CSV table of C-alpha atoms in Angstrom, one decimal:
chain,number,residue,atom,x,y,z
W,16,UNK,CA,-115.6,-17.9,24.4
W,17,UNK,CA,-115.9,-16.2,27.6
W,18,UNK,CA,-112.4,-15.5,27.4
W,19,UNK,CA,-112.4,-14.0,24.7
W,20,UNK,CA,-115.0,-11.9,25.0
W,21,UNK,CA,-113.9,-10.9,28.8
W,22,UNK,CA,-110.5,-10.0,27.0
W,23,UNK,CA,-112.0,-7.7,25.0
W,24,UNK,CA,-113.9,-6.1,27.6
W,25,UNK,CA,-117.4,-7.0,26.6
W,26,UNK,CA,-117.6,-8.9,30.6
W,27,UNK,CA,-121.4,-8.2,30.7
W,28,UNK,CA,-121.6,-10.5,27.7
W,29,UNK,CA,-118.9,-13.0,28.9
W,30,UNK,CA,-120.8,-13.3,32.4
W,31,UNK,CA,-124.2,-15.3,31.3
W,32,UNK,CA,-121.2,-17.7,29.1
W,33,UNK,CA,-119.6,-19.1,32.7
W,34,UNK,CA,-122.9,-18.9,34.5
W,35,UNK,CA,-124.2,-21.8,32.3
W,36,UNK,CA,-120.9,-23.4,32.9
W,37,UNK,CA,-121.6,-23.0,36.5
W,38,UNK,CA,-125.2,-24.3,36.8
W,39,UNK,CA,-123.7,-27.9,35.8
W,40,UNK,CA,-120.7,-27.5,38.0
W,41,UNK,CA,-121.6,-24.9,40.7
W,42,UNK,CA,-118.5,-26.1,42.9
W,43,UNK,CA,-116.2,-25.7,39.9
W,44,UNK,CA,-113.6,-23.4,41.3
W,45,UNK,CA,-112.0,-22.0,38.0
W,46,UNK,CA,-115.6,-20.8,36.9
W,47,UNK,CA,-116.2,-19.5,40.4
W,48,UNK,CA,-112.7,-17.3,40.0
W,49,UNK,CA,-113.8,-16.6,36.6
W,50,UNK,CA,-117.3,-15.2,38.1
W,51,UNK,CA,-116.2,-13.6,40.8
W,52,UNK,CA,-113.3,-11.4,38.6
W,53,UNK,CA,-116.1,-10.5,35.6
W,54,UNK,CA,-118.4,-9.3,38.6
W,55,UNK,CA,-115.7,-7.5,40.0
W,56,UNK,CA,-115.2,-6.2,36.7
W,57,UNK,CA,-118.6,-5.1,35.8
W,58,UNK,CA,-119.3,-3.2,38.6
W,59,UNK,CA,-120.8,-6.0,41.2
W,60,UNK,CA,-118.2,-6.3,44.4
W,61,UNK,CA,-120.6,-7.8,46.7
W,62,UNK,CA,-121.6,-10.7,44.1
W,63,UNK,CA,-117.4,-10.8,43.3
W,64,UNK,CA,-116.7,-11.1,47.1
W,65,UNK,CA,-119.6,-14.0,47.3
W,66,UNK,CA,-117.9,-16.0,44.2
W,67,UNK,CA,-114.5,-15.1,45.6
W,68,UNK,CA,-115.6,-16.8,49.0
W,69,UNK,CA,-116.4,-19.6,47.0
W,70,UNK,CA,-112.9,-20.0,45.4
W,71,UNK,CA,-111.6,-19.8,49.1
W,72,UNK,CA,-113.7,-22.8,50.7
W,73,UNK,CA,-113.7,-24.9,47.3
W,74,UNK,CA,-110.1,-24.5,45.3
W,75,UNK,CA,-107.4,-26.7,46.2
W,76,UNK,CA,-104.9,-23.2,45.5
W,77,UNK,CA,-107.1,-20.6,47.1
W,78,UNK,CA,-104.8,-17.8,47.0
W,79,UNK,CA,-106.1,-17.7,43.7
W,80,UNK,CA,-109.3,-15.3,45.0
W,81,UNK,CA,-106.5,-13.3,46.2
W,82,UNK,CA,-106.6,-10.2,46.5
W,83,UNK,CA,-109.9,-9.6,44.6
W,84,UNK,CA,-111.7,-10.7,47.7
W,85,UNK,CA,-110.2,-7.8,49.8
W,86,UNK,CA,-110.0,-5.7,47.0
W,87,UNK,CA,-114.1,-6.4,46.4
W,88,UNK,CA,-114.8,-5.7,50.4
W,89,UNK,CA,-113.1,-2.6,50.0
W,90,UNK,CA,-115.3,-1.6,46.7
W,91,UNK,CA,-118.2,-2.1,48.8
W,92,UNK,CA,-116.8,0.2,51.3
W,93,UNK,CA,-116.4,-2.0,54.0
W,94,UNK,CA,-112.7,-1.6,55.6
W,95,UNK,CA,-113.4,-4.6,58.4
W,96,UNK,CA,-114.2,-7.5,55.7
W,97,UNK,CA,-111.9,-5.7,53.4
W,98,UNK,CA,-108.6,-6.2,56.0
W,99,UNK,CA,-109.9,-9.6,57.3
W,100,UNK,CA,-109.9,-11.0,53.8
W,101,UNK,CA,-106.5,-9.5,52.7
W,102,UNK,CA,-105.4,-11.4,56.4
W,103,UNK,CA,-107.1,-14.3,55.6
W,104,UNK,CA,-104.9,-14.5,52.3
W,105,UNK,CA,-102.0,-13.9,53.8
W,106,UNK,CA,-102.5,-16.4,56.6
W,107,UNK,CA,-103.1,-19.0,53.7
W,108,UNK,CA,-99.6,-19.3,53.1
W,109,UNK,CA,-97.7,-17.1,55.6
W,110,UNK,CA,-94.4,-17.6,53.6
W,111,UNK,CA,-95.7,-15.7,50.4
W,112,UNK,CA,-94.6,-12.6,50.4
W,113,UNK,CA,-97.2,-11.3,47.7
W,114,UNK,CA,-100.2,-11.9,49.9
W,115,UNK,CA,-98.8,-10.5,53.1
W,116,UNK,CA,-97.3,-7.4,51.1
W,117,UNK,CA,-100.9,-7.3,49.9
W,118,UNK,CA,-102.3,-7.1,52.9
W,119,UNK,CA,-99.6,-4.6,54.7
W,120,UNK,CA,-100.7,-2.4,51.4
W,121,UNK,CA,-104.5,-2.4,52.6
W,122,UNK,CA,-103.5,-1.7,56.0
W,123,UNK,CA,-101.5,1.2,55.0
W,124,UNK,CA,-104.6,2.3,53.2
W,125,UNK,CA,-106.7,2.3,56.3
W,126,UNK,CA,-104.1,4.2,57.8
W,127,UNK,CA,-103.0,1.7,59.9
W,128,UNK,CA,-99.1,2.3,59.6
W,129,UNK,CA,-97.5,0.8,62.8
W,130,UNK,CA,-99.2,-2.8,61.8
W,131,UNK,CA,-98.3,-2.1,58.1
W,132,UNK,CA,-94.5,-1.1,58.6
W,133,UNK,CA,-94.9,-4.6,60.9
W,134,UNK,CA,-96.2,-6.4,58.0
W,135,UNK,CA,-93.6,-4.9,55.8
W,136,UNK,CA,-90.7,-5.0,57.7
W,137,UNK,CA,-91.1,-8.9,58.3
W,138,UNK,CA,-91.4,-8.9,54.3
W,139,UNK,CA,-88.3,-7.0,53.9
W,140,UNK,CA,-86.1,-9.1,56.6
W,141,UNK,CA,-87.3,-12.8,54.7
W,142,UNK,CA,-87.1,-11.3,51.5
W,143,UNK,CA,-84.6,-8.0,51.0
W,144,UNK,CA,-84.9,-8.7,47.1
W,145,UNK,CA,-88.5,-7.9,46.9
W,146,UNK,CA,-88.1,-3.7,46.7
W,147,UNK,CA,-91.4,-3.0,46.6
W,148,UNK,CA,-91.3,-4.1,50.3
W,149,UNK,CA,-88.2,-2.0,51.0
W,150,UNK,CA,-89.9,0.9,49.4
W,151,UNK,CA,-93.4,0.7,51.3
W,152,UNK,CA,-91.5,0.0,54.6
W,153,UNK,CA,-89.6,3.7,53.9
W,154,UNK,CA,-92.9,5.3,52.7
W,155,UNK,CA,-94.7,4.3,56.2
W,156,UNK,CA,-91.6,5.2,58.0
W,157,UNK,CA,-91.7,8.2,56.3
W,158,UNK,CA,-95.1,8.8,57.4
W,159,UNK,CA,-94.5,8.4,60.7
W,160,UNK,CA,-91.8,11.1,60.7
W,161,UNK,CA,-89.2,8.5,61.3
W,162,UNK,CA,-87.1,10.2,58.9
W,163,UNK,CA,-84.3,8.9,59.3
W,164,UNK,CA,-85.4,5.2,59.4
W,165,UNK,CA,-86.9,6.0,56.3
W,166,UNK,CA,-83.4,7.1,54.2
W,167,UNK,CA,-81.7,4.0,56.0
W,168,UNK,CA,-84.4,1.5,54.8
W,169,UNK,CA,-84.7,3.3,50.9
W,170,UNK,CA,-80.5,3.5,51.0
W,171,UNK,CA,-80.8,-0.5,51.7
W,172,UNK,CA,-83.1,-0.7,48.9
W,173,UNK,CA,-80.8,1.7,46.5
W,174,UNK,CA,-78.0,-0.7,47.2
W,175,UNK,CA,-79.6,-3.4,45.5
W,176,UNK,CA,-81.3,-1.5,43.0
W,177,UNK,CA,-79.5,2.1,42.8
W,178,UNK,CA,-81.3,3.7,40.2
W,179,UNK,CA,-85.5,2.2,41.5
W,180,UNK,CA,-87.1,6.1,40.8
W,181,UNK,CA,-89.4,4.6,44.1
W,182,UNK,CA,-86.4,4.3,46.5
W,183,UNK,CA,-84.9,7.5,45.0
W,184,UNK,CA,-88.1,9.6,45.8
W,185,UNK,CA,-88.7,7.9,49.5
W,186,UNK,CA,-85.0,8.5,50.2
W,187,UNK,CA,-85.1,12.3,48.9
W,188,UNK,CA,-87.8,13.2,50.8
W,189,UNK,CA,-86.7,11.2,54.1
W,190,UNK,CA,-83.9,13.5,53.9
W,191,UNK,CA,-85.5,16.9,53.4
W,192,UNK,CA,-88.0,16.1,56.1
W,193,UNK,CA,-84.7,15.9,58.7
W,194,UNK,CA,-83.5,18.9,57.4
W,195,UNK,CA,-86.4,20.9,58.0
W,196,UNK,CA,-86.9,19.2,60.8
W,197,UNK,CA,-83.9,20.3,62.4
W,198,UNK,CA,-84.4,23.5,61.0
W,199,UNK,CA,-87.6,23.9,63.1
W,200,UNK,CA,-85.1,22.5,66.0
W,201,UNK,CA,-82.1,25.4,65.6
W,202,UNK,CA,-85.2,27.9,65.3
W,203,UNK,CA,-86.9,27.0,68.4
């Protein structure tokens, strides 16, 4: 029933449903998932994070929490918790891609770039399917007016996927940024 409701949006309703399921089996770690996302949901990141914790010590696949917990810190504004728990994630099972790309994508977000493109590069190297990895790595490049380490990275990507409107747009402006860049450089 929680489900159901949850899936229909009505998660302030749902909530009170897995709470009772929880007071008989408060170690339970699908309810404490449950919890923590309906929390998240309505509005509550610190309780969210506190269930989410939960899901970490108690579930035998605790990637699960993942990346709600970061995501949650970083609701309640705090950056530290909010990069330690996308870390933690990622250290959980260093040879899943998805947590580390999640947690290179929160370190981009904190402007951290240099450890990002890190993050991402070592995403795109073991795994030069996953474009999205490609893509960010070109993006953070891009940023750091690498540009043309950028258009390398996004042509890799457009080799495998030539027509990915992502790789297209990173690779587009990697190149206009070194043409006005050495515009600036014929002017001066």
């Amino acid at each position: 029933r929680a489900k159901d409701l949850s899936a229909r949006g009505r998660d302030a309703e749902a909530l009170p449903l897995v709470r009772a399921l929880l007071a008989a089996t408060p170690d339970e770690p699908v309810l404490l998932l449950e919890e923590a996302k309906l929390l998240y949901a309505s509005g509550d990141p610190a309780g969210a994070a506190g269930s989410a914790e939960r899901v970490l010590l108690k579930s035998p696949h605790p990637t699960e929490a993942c990346p709600l917990l970061g995501n949650a810190y970083h609701r309640m504004g705090d950056p530290g918790r909010a990069l330690a728990a996308h870390r933690r994630c990622a250290e959980l099972d260093p040879r899943d891609p998805v947590m580390a790309f999640h947690y290179a994508n929160a370190l981009e977000g904190y402007g951290r770039l240099t450890e990002a493109g890190t993050v991402y590069a070592s995403i795109w190297n073991s795994s030069p399917g996953l474009a999205g990895a490609g893509i960010s790595l070109a993006r953070v490049l891009l940023h750091q007016r690498r540009d043309l380490e950028a258009a390398r990275v996004a042509g890799m990507v457009l080799k495998r996927e030539p027509e990915l409107p992502g790789a297209l747009v990173i690779e587009g402006q990697a190149f206009a940024a070194s043409l006005l860049q050495q515009g600036i450089t014929r002017i001066t």
